Amino acid sequence: MADRGFFAYNVFAHAIENNAYFLIRVKDQNMKRLTGCEVLPDLLDNDITRILSRSKNKKKHKRPELEDSHRYICKSVRFDYLPPEDIYDEYTVNLRVLRFKITEDSYENIVTNLPGNEFSSEDMKQLYHRRWGIETSFCKLKHVIGTGNFHSKKRGYITQEIWARLILYNYGRTMIRCRDSDRNEILRYDSAAVDTIKYCLW
């Protein structure tokens, strides 16, 4: 499972070539380009095929009858299965695209290669929901531990700072969890610990 920043044909292709499954969130703009829809429907669950090539020239495409499925990959964009100088080679990728409602006025777009006969749209929602713990963990890594700002400039010292912050953070969290307290008290200590860790690290 990956966030919107991982939307790339190169990522899809590497996963497929290594017999791995993926589930990646997609921005509306990227989903429109991928599906060819000017307006995205409220609900979507389709299998699509995209033929990737380094040429915009329709005459150089091997399957002109599938022109709507062709997508151009420019030379500056990394795609490891199409040499930048080869304008005749093509690479076919099969994807499943989904769109579903997550709140009253918001939707989520998903690109995956999980088969529809084994994973329903509802299963996709559940899988998407499971990644929320990853999202909050990254939030803590960036904002609580402060991995967005460092005092050092050299790579080795930055690595040392990251480890020091992780150790202090985990130590503080362990102390909180070891308390024999009810949930409300743990949350109160948790909030105080976050502020303390920020103060110590920054």
XYZ file of N, CA, C and O in Angstrom:
808
model
N 0.843 -1.183 0.000
C 0.000 0.000 0.000
C 0.882 1.238 0.000
O 1.876 1.286 0.723
N 0.512 2.199 -0.816
C 1.353 3.386 -0.933
C 0.489 4.630 -1.134
O -0.667 4.544 -1.555
N 1.105 5.768 -0.857
C 0.397 7.035 -0.946
C 0.479 7.605 -2.361
O 1.096 7.021 -3.250
N -0.122 8.767 -2.544
C -0.262 9.367 -3.881
C 1.062 9.658 -4.571
O 1.140 9.664 -5.790
N 2.107 9.907 -3.774
C 3.399 10.218 -4.362
C 4.041 9.054 -5.103
O 5.017 9.235 -5.829
N 3.501 7.857 -4.939
C 4.067 6.666 -5.584
C 3.360 6.318 -6.893
O 3.641 5.277 -7.474
N 2.444 7.180 -7.330
C 1.761 6.922 -8.597
C 2.743 7.122 -9.745
O 3.170 8.238 -10.035
N 3.130 6.020 -10.380
C 4.055 6.074 -11.516
C 4.001 4.744 -12.247
O 3.938 3.684 -11.612
N 4.042 4.790 -13.559
C 4.035 3.556 -14.341
C 5.237 2.684 -13.999
O 5.164 1.456 -14.037
N 6.361 3.324 -13.673
C 7.560 2.562 -13.335
C 7.347 1.744 -12.059
O 7.812 0.598 -11.959
N 6.648 2.318 -11.102
C 6.339 1.606 -9.858
C 5.420 0.424 -10.153
O 5.637 -0.693 -9.674
N 4.381 0.671 -10.964
C 3.451 -0.408 -11.326
C 4.195 -1.554 -12.001
O 4.002 -2.729 -11.653
N 5.023 -1.203 -12.976
C 5.709 -2.218 -13.772
C 6.655 -3.056 -12.921
O 6.709 -4.283 -13.060
N 7.399 -2.410 -12.042
C 8.338 -3.149 -11.185
C 7.595 -4.120 -10.281
O 8.052 -5.252 -10.068
N 6.459 -3.680 -9.728
C 5.669 -4.569 -8.866
C 5.159 -5.772 -9.652
O 5.257 -6.918 -9.199
N 4.635 -5.509 -10.836
C 4.084 -6.585 -11.667
C 5.178 -7.558 -12.094
O 4.996 -8.780 -12.041
N 6.319 -7.032 -12.515
C 7.416 -7.888 -12.965
C 7.962 -8.763 -11.838
O 8.524 -9.831 -12.082
N 7.805 -8.294 -10.597
C 8.274 -9.055 -9.437
C 7.159 -9.843 -8.760
O 7.309 -10.283 -7.617
N 6.032 -9.993 -9.488
C 4.887 -10.766 -8.984
C 4.399 -10.275 -7.622
O 4.060 -11.060 -6.737
N 4.406 -8.956 -7.460
C 3.952 -8.348 -6.207
C 2.638 -7.610 -6.448
O 2.380 -7.103 -7.547
N 1.819 -7.560 -5.424
C 0.570 -6.812 -5.505
C 0.781 -5.422 -4.917
O 1.595 -5.226 -4.019
N 0.026 -4.465 -5.421
C 0.118 -3.100 -4.909
C -1.263 -2.468 -4.845
O -2.205 -2.890 -5.531
N -1.387 -1.471 -3.992
C -2.602 -0.673 -3.859
C -2.137 0.750 -3.589
O -1.532 1.023 -2.549
N -2.373 1.646 -4.546
C -1.817 2.997 -4.474
C -2.924 4.038 -4.624
O -3.768 3.935 -5.518
N -2.913 5.018 -3.734
C -3.864 6.126 -3.836
C -3.485 7.013 -5.016
O -2.309 7.160 -5.351
N -4.487 7.636 -5.619
C -4.252 8.437 -6.816
C -5.021 9.752 -6.717
O -6.175 9.772 -6.286
N -4.378 10.835 -7.122
C -5.048 12.126 -7.177
C -6.079 12.113 -8.307
O -5.929 11.381 -9.284
N -7.095 12.956 -8.181
C -8.129 13.039 -9.216
C -7.528 13.332 -10.584
O -7.920 12.746 -11.595
N -6.572 14.259 -10.618
C -5.961 14.651 -11.887
C -5.273 13.470 -12.567
O -5.410 13.258 -13.780
N -4.530 12.703 -11.791
C -3.845 11.534 -12.356
C -4.823 10.441 -12.763
O -4.612 9.744 -13.764
N -5.897 10.300 -12.001
C -6.906 9.295 -12.347
C -7.607 9.656 -13.660
O -7.909 8.778 -14.477
N -7.851 10.932 -13.878
C -8.466 11.379 -15.135
C -7.559 11.049 -16.317
O -8.024 10.581 -17.366
N -6.261 11.301 -16.164
C -5.321 11.002 -17.248
C -5.215 9.507 -17.485
O -5.131 9.053 -18.629
N -5.218 8.748 -16.401
C -5.082 7.305 -16.524
C -6.287 6.672 -17.205
O -6.147 5.802 -18.073
N -7.475 7.110 -16.813
C -8.697 6.512 -17.346
C -9.185 7.179 -18.629
O -9.983 6.596 -19.358
N -8.730 8.411 -18.869
C -9.213 9.148 -20.034
C -10.557 9.803 -19.799
O -11.205 10.244 -20.748
N -10.988 9.900 -18.545
C -12.283 10.516 -18.203
C -12.087 12.001 -17.913
O -11.204 12.379 -17.145
N -12.911 12.831 -18.519
C -12.873 14.252 -18.203
C -13.518 14.519 -16.849
O -13.095 15.413 -16.109
N -14.558 13.746 -16.541
C -15.239 13.851 -15.247
C -15.277 12.454 -14.632
O -15.774 11.516 -15.247
N -14.768 12.340 -13.443
C -14.736 11.033 -12.788
C -16.103 10.683 -12.214
O -16.765 11.528 -11.611
N -16.550 9.438 -12.390
C -17.821 9.012 -11.797
C -17.691 8.861 -10.284
O -16.582 8.780 -9.753
N -18.808 8.821 -9.598
C -18.779 8.655 -8.143
C -18.244 7.280 -7.750
O -17.525 7.144 -6.766
N -18.615 6.278 -8.533
C -18.163 4.904 -8.265
C -17.486 4.347 -9.508
O -17.965 4.539 -10.629
N -16.387 3.649 -9.282
C -15.633 3.099 -10.404
C -14.909 1.835 -9.953
O -14.327 1.800 -8.877
N -14.968 0.820 -10.780
C -14.210 -0.412 -10.549
C -14.043 -1.102 -11.895
O -14.850 -1.943 -12.297
N -12.974 -0.731 -12.610
C -12.749 -1.234 -13.953
C -11.333 -1.780 -14.115
O -10.394 -1.299 -13.479
N -11.207 -2.758 -14.981
C -9.891 -3.245 -15.410
C -9.517 -2.516 -16.685
O -10.326 -2.426 -17.622
N -8.312 -1.976 -16.729
C -7.878 -1.239 -17.911
C -6.509 -1.743 -18.361
O -5.736 -2.283 -17.561
N -6.235 -1.575 -19.631
C -4.929 -1.912 -20.198
C -4.321 -0.652 -20.773
O -4.986 0.091 -21.506
N -3.075 -0.385 -20.459
C -2.374 0.776 -20.986
C -1.114 0.310 -21.699
O -0.336 -0.488 -21.163
N -0.936 0.813 -22.915
C 0.222 0.469 -23.736
C 1.173 1.661 -23.708
O 0.838 2.740 -24.193
N 2.325 1.479 -23.129
C 3.290 2.560 -22.936
C 4.344 2.544 -24.026
O 4.825 1.487 -24.427
N 4.687 3.729 -24.503
C 5.736 3.830 -25.515
C 6.408 5.190 -25.409
O 5.909 6.105 -24.755
N 7.550 5.310 -26.096
C 8.319 6.557 -26.089
C 7.988 7.438 -27.296
O 8.653 8.429 -27.531
N 6.980 7.071 -28.027
C 6.640 7.811 -29.241
C 5.198 8.303 -29.200
O 4.293 7.579 -28.793
N 5.003 9.566 -29.652
C 3.656 10.113 -29.796
C 3.086 9.847 -31.178
O 1.886 9.994 -31.406
N 3.970 9.453 -32.088
C 3.574 9.232 -33.476
C 2.715 7.966 -33.589
O 3.187 6.858 -33.362
N 1.473 8.150 -33.968
C 0.546 7.017 -34.061
C 1.008 5.990 -35.093
O 0.723 4.798 -34.966
N 1.716 6.437 -36.118
C 2.163 5.531 -37.165
C 3.213 4.543 -36.653
O 3.422 3.482 -37.252
N 3.874 4.904 -35.554
C 4.909 4.031 -35.006
C 4.340 3.051 -33.978
O 5.048 2.181 -33.483
N 3.082 3.193 -33.637
C 2.470 2.288 -32.669
C 2.165 0.943 -33.321
O 1.666 0.882 -34.447
N 2.437 -0.130 -32.610
C 2.264 -1.469 -33.153
C 0.798 -1.885 -33.216
O 0.432 -2.743 -34.018
N -0.020 -1.312 -32.350
C -1.442 -1.670 -32.313
C -2.318 -0.426 -32.422
O -2.875 0.059 -31.430
N -2.416 0.115 -33.612
C -3.181 1.361 -33.798
C -4.657 1.217 -33.468
O -5.329 2.202 -33.168
N -5.170 -0.004 -33.496
C -6.587 -0.214 -33.180
C -6.862 0.017 -31.688
O -8.018 0.171 -31.276
N -5.792 0.052 -30.887
C -5.931 0.299 -29.445
C -5.356 1.669 -29.074
O -4.768 1.841 -28.004
N -5.553 2.620 -29.949
C -4.944 3.942 -29.769
C -5.355 4.609 -28.457
O -4.571 5.304 -27.816
N -6.596 4.405 -28.034
C -7.066 5.016 -26.783
C -6.326 4.471 -25.562
O -6.335 5.107 -24.505
N -5.718 3.311 -25.731
C -5.002 2.703 -24.600
C -3.538 3.122 -24.538
O -2.851 2.832 -23.551
N -3.052 3.807 -25.559
C -1.649 4.219 -25.600
C -1.395 5.398 -24.665
O -2.212 6.311 -24.561
N -0.258 5.357 -23.986
C 0.197 6.446 -23.140
C 1.657 6.727 -23.450
O 2.480 5.822 -23.513
N 1.950 8.004 -23.640
C 3.300 8.431 -24.012
C 4.158 8.641 -22.764
O 3.749 9.312 -21.814
N 5.359 8.047 -22.777
C 6.336 8.234 -21.704
C 7.522 8.985 -22.303
O 8.252 8.437 -23.135
N 7.704 10.235 -21.909
C 8.784 11.031 -22.506
C 10.148 10.538 -22.022
O 10.257 9.824 -21.014
N 11.191 10.932 -22.735
C 12.535 10.429 -22.463
C 13.028 10.813 -21.076
O 13.833 10.099 -20.465
N 12.577 11.943 -20.559
C 13.053 12.415 -19.256
C 12.402 11.686 -18.085
O 12.866 11.793 -16.952
N 11.316 10.953 -18.367
C 10.621 10.204 -17.312
C 11.206 8.801 -17.234
O 11.303 8.103 -18.240
N 11.571 8.405 -16.038
C 12.176 7.087 -15.872
C 11.137 5.986 -16.027
O 10.096 5.984 -15.392
N 11.448 5.075 -16.920
C 10.671 3.842 -17.054
C 11.644 2.769 -17.483
O 12.129 2.756 -18.612
N 11.948 1.864 -16.566
C 13.057 0.927 -16.751
C 12.828 -0.153 -17.794
O 13.762 -0.883 -18.141
N 11.609 -0.262 -18.285
C 11.304 -1.329 -19.244
C 11.146 -0.798 -20.667
O 10.767 -1.541 -21.562
N 11.463 0.486 -20.859
C 11.492 1.089 -22.192
C 12.739 1.955 -22.298
O 12.836 2.983 -21.622
N 13.724 1.575 -23.113
C 14.915 2.414 -23.286
C 14.521 3.797 -23.809
O 13.660 3.913 -24.698
N 15.096 4.879 -23.287
C 14.717 6.237 -23.691
C 14.857 6.490 -25.188
O 14.094 7.264 -25.776
N 15.834 5.824 -25.825
C 16.089 6.075 -27.249
C 15.247 5.201 -28.175
O 15.215 5.428 -29.383
N 14.561 4.215 -27.630
C 13.776 3.287 -28.455
C 12.340 3.793 -28.584
O 11.554 3.734 -27.650
N 12.005 4.302 -29.755
C 10.672 4.878 -29.971
C 9.689 3.849 -30.538
O 8.518 4.169 -30.755
N 10.136 2.630 -30.757
C 9.266 1.605 -31.336
C 8.796 0.572 -30.311
O 7.763 -0.056 -30.502
N 9.573 0.399 -29.263
C 9.220 -0.611 -28.265
C 7.982 -0.167 -27.475
O 7.733 1.021 -27.295
N 7.228 -1.156 -27.013
C 6.029 -0.879 -26.219
C 5.981 -1.798 -25.006
O 6.538 -2.898 -25.021
N 5.319 -1.317 -23.983
C 5.164 -2.104 -22.760
C 3.699 -2.043 -22.341
O 3.115 -0.958 -22.218
N 3.109 -3.203 -22.116
C 1.689 -3.274 -21.748
C 1.550 -3.520 -20.246
O 2.200 -4.399 -19.689
N 0.709 -2.714 -19.629
C 0.456 -2.868 -18.203
C -1.051 -2.973 -17.972
O -1.835 -2.191 -18.532
N -1.453 -3.975 -17.206
C -2.863 -4.186 -16.876
C -3.123 -3.739 -15.441
O -2.440 -4.193 -14.514
N -4.100 -2.869 -15.279
C -4.386 -2.279 -13.979
C -5.870 -2.365 -13.656
O -6.706 -2.526 -14.545
N -6.157 -2.231 -12.400
C -7.541 -2.124 -11.940
C -7.688 -0.765 -11.251
O -6.899 -0.415 -10.373
N -8.652 0.024 -11.690
C -8.860 1.358 -11.127
C -10.188 1.397 -10.378
O -11.199 0.876 -10.852
N -10.157 2.005 -9.204
C -11.358 2.089 -8.376
C -11.545 3.511 -7.851
O -10.569 4.242 -7.649
N -12.794 3.849 -7.638
C -13.142 5.116 -6.995
C -14.361 4.854 -6.122
O -15.341 4.253 -6.568
N -14.285 5.302 -4.863
C -15.400 5.082 -3.950
C -15.485 6.222 -2.946
O -14.520 6.970 -2.735
N -16.648 6.331 -2.347
C -16.897 7.404 -1.385
C -16.349 6.997 -0.024
O -16.548 5.875 0.434
N -15.655 7.945 0.652
C -15.144 7.668 1.994
C -15.832 8.541 3.047
O -15.908 8.162 4.216
N -16.329 9.712 2.643
C -17.165 10.539 3.511
C -18.309 11.072 2.666
O -18.421 10.757 1.478
N -19.118 11.906 3.269
C -20.292 12.417 2.563
C -19.931 13.192 1.299
O -20.633 13.128 0.301
N -18.802 13.906 1.329
C -18.452 14.746 0.182
C -17.021 14.523 -0.324
O -16.437 15.384 -0.967
N -16.433 13.375 -0.012
C -15.078 13.100 -0.508
C -14.966 11.667 -1.017
O -15.665 10.772 -0.539
N -14.070 11.503 -1.988
C -13.885 10.217 -2.643
C -12.410 9.839 -2.634
O -11.534 10.698 -2.506
N -12.158 8.546 -2.800
C -10.784 8.069 -2.893
C -10.604 7.299 -4.188
O -11.479 6.537 -4.594
N -9.464 7.535 -4.839
C -9.105 6.822 -6.068
C -7.997 5.824 -5.759
O -7.042 6.147 -5.047
N -8.124 4.636 -6.309
C -7.151 3.576 -6.065
C -6.737 2.934 -7.389
O -7.570 2.686 -8.254
N -5.436 2.679 -7.519
C -4.919 1.870 -8.620
C -4.284 0.628 -8.000
O -3.504 0.725 -7.049
N -4.629 -0.530 -8.531
C -4.124 -1.773 -7.964
C -4.006 -2.830 -9.053
O -4.465 -2.643 -10.179
N -3.394 -3.939 -8.697
C -3.399 -5.111 -9.567
C -4.015 -6.307 -8.843
O -3.868 -7.444 -9.278
N -4.699 -6.033 -7.730
C -5.426 -7.090 -7.025
C -6.625 -7.520 -7.861
O -7.388 -6.672 -8.330
N -6.807 -8.811 -8.072
C -7.887 -9.289 -8.952
C -9.273 -9.022 -8.369
O -9.509 -9.202 -7.169
N -10.182 -8.600 -9.246
C -11.543 -8.283 -8.829
C -12.339 -9.485 -8.378
O -13.265 -9.355 -7.573
N -11.991 -10.669 -8.862
C -12.730 -11.865 -8.460
C -12.340 -12.352 -7.068
O -12.994 -13.222 -6.498
N -11.275 -11.786 -6.510
C -10.853 -12.150 -5.154
C -11.012 -10.997 -4.164
O -11.182 -11.233 -2.970
N -10.949 -9.770 -4.663
C -11.047 -8.594 -3.802
C -12.124 -7.660 -4.348
O -11.956 -7.067 -5.414
N -13.208 -7.549 -3.610
C -14.310 -6.690 -4.026
C -13.994 -5.225 -3.728
O -12.985 -4.908 -3.081
N -14.869 -4.344 -4.179
C -14.706 -2.914 -3.888
C -14.729 -2.669 -2.387
O -14.004 -1.812 -1.872
N -15.575 -3.427 -1.691
C -15.646 -3.280 -0.235
C -14.335 -3.727 0.420
O -13.885 -3.112 1.400
N -13.719 -4.771 -0.131
C -12.408 -5.197 0.372
C -11.372 -4.094 0.178
O -10.507 -3.879 1.037
N -11.465 -3.387 -0.935
C -10.535 -2.300 -1.211
C -10.673 -1.190 -0.173
O -9.682 -0.603 0.270
N -11.904 -0.912 0.220
C -12.143 0.103 1.253
C -11.482 -0.298 2.561
O -10.854 0.515 3.241
N -11.622 -1.577 2.907
C -11.039 -2.064 4.156
C -9.508 -2.012 4.103
O -8.852 -1.643 5.081
N -8.943 -2.375 2.962
C -7.490 -2.311 2.808
C -7.003 -0.869 2.883
O -5.974 -0.586 3.505
N -7.748 0.014 2.257
C -7.386 1.437 2.304
C -7.424 1.943 3.744
O -6.545 2.684 4.185
N -8.439 1.527 4.498
C -8.580 1.977 5.878
C -7.415 1.486 6.739
O -6.977 2.183 7.660
N -6.891 0.309 6.421
C -5.791 -0.253 7.211
C -4.513 0.564 7.107
O -3.657 0.506 7.989
N -4.360 1.328 6.038
C -3.148 2.105 5.869
C -3.153 3.369 6.721
O -2.158 4.089 6.774
N -4.286 3.634 7.399
C -4.356 4.857 8.178
C -3.320 4.854 9.300
O -2.774 5.898 9.664
N -3.031 3.692 9.866
C -2.001 3.606 10.898
C -0.636 4.014 10.359
O 0.166 4.642 11.067
N -0.368 3.663 9.095
C 0.883 4.064 8.446
C 0.918 5.578 8.303
O 1.941 6.222 8.552
N -0.216 6.157 7.909
C -0.305 7.606 7.719
C -0.008 8.355 9.014
O 0.757 9.319 9.030
N -0.625 7.914 10.123
C -0.403 8.597 11.397
C 1.025 8.386 11.893
O 1.602 9.272 12.531
N 1.608 7.232 11.589
C 2.995 6.983 11.986
C 3.945 7.932 11.269
O 4.878 8.471 11.878
N 3.717 8.146 9.990
C 4.551 9.085 9.242
C 4.368 10.505 9.754
O 5.309 11.308 9.768
N 3.145 10.827 10.174
C 2.882 12.142 10.752
C 3.721 12.335 12.013
O 4.314 13.399 12.229
N 3.780 11.305 12.850
C 4.581 11.382 14.070
C 6.066 11.485 13.744
O 6.805 12.235 14.379
N 6.501 10.705 12.756
C 7.905 10.755 12.370
C 8.313 12.143 11.901
O 9.399 12.626 12.202
N 7.408 12.785 11.170
C 7.746 14.078 10.590
C 7.585 15.217 11.582
O 8.457 16.086 11.687
N 6.462 15.218 12.320
C 6.145 16.377 13.152
C 6.544 16.215 14.611
O 7.065 17.151 15.215
N 6.303 15.046 15.189
C 6.626 14.849 16.609
C 8.125 14.647 16.792
O 8.773 15.317 17.598
N 8.682 13.716 16.036
C 10.110 13.434 16.162
C 10.939 14.518 15.482
O 12.087 14.742 15.834
N 10.352 15.189 14.520
C 11.042 16.301 13.878
C 12.004 15.895 12.791
O 13.085 16.472 12.654
N 11.643 14.883 11.991
C 12.539 14.454 10.918
C 12.464 15.348 9.686
O 13.059 15.049 8.668
N 11.740 16.448 9.808
C 11.724 17.424 8.716
C 12.800 18.476 8.886
O 13.110 19.232 7.969
N 13.392 18.533 10.079
C 14.431 19.530 10.378
C 15.574 18.870 11.134
O 15.352 18.117 12.081
N 16.789 19.189 10.710
C 17.966 18.630 11.354
C 18.975 19.729 11.664
O 19.039 20.745 10.974
N 19.779 19.493 12.693
C 20.834 20.436 13.039
C 22.075 20.190 12.195
O 22.837 21.102 11.907
N 22.281 18.937 11.828
C 23.494 18.553 11.097
C 23.322 18.741 9.594
O 22.210 18.832 9.079
N 24.459 18.748 8.913
C 24.457 18.865 7.457
C 25.021 17.612 6.781
O 24.637 17.287 5.670
N 25.904 16.917 7.471
C 26.509 15.723 6.892
C 25.595 14.523 7.083
O 24.909 14.398 8.095
N 25.630 13.641 6.095
C 24.730 12.481 6.079
C 24.868 11.610 7.339
O 23.888 11.200 7.939
N 26.091 11.345 7.744
C 26.323 10.500 8.904
C 25.738 11.087 10.180
O 25.159 10.367 11.004
N 25.877 12.397 10.340
C 25.357 13.051 11.535
C 23.833 13.126 11.518
O 23.173 13.043 12.550
N 23.267 13.282 10.320
C 21.805 13.295 10.202
C 21.246 11.929 10.590
O 20.251 11.830 11.312
N 21.916 10.857 10.127
C 21.505 9.502 10.507
C 21.564 9.323 12.017
O 20.671 8.724 12.628
N 22.602 9.862 12.621
C 22.747 9.772 14.076
C 21.604 10.507 14.778
O 21.059 10.029 15.781
N 21.233 11.674 14.265
C 20.117 12.430 14.837
C 18.813 11.649 14.751
O 18.027 11.633 15.705
N 18.590 11.013 13.601
C 17.343 10.242 13.416
C 17.263 9.117 14.443
O 16.238 8.924 15.094
N 18.365 8.375 14.602
C 18.367 7.270 15.565
C 18.157 7.772 16.987
O 17.440 7.163 17.785
N 18.800 8.884 17.328
C 18.656 9.440 18.675
C 17.206 9.850 18.943
O 16.661 9.589 20.025
N 16.564 10.448 17.966
C 15.182 10.881 18.128
C 14.235 9.688 18.229
O 13.295 9.708 19.029
N 14.487 8.666 17.419
C 13.645 7.468 17.480
C 13.768 6.765 18.829
O 12.770 6.312 19.404
N 14.991 6.672 19.327
C 15.209 6.014 20.632
C 14.497 6.780 21.737
O 13.806 6.185 22.579
N 14.655 8.112 21.758
C 14.008 8.923 22.793
C 12.489 8.832 22.685
O 11.785 8.703 23.697
N 11.990 8.870 21.464
C 10.539 8.789 21.262
C 9.995 7.442 21.746
O 9.001 7.381 22.475
N 10.644 6.351 21.351
C 10.191 5.017 21.761
C 10.308 4.818 23.269
O 9.463 4.156 23.887
N 11.341 5.387 23.854
C 11.507 5.297 25.303
C 10.345 6.001 26.017
O 9.759 5.454 26.965
N 10.002 7.189 25.540
C 8.895 7.927 26.140
C 7.566 7.199 25.983
O 6.766 7.120 26.926
N 7.338 6.656 24.817
C 6.083 5.923 24.571
C 6.005 4.665 25.430
O 4.934 4.310 25.925
N 7.141 3.984 25.597
C 7.150 2.777 26.418
C 6.822 3.097 27.868
O 6.075 2.372 28.528
N 7.351 4.194 28.363
C 7.069 4.605 29.740
C 5.582 4.861 29.937
O 4.992 4.500 30.954
N 4.959 5.488 28.947
C 3.529 5.779 29.042
C 2.723 4.491 29.050
O 1.814 4.302 29.860
N 3.052 3.578 28.172
C 2.296 2.328 28.048
C 2.484 1.404 29.251
O 1.652 0.535 29.490
N 3.576 1.584 29.966
C 3.821 0.743 31.129
C 3.016 1.185 32.355
O 2.954 0.460 33.349
N 2.427 2.345 32.302
C 1.623 2.825 33.429
C 0.321 2.025 33.530
O -0.327 1.741 32.527
N -0.050 1.678 34.723
C -1.295 0.951 34.974
C -2.415 1.978 35.128
O -2.833 2.307 36.240
N -2.884 2.529 34.009
C -3.848 3.624 34.034
C -4.992 3.338 33.080
O -4.898 2.469 32.207
N -6.066 4.083 33.255
C -7.172 3.944 32.314
C -6.844 4.684 31.030
O -5.865 5.424 30.938
N -7.696 4.491 30.031
C -7.414 5.037 28.696
C -7.302 6.558 28.698
O -6.420 7.125 28.081
N -8.208 7.247 29.420
C -8.199 8.707 29.440
C -6.899 9.250 30.023
O -6.331 10.224 29.527
N -6.412 8.577 31.081
C -5.167 9.038 31.691
C -3.984 8.781 30.771
O -3.070 9.599 30.669
N -4.028 7.634 30.077
C -2.946 7.331 29.128
C -2.908 8.375 28.017
O -1.844 8.852 27.630
N -4.082 8.755 27.506
C -4.136 9.763 26.447
C -3.607 11.098 26.936
O -2.952 11.837 26.195
N -3.891 11.423 28.213
C -3.419 12.689 28.778
C -1.894 12.672 28.873
O -1.226 13.628 28.498
N -1.339 11.557 29.359
C 0.112 11.430 29.436
C 0.727 11.390 28.039
O 1.816 11.897 27.811
N 0.029 10.768 27.113
C 0.511 10.665 25.737
C 0.685 12.050 25.137
O 1.690 12.366 24.508
N -0.323 12.898 25.330
C -0.271 14.263 24.805
C 0.859 15.050 25.445
O 1.591 15.778 24.776
N 1.017 14.894 26.771
C 2.095 15.596 27.470
C 3.457 15.109 26.996
O 4.403 15.892 26.856
N 3.551 13.802 26.734
C 4.823 13.235 26.281
C 5.209 13.767 24.914
O 6.387 14.034 24.645
N 4.231 13.923 24.048
C 4.503 14.463 22.716
C 5.117 15.853 22.829
O 6.114 16.173 22.171
N 4.525 16.702 23.692
C 5.052 18.053 23.880
C 6.461 18.012 24.467
O 7.332 18.780 24.065
N 6.691 17.100 25.417
C 8.012 16.984 26.038
C 9.057 16.525 25.043
O 10.171 17.047 25.000
N 8.692 15.523 24.236
C 9.630 15.015 23.228
C 9.984 16.095 22.222
O 11.144 16.255 21.839
N 8.969 16.855 21.807
C 9.241 17.962 20.885
C 10.248 18.943 21.491
O 11.175 19.400 20.837
N 10.022 19.274 22.767
C 10.893 20.240 23.451
C 12.321 19.712 23.535
O 13.284 20.441 23.296
N 12.458 18.419 23.873
C 13.794 17.818 24.011
C 14.533 17.725 22.679
O 15.745 17.916 22.612
N 13.793 17.423 21.619
C 14.432 17.186 20.321
C 14.701 18.462 19.559
O 15.648 18.531 18.780
N 13.858 19.429 19.739
C 13.996 20.638 18.914
C 14.745 21.749 19.648
O 15.159 22.698 19.082
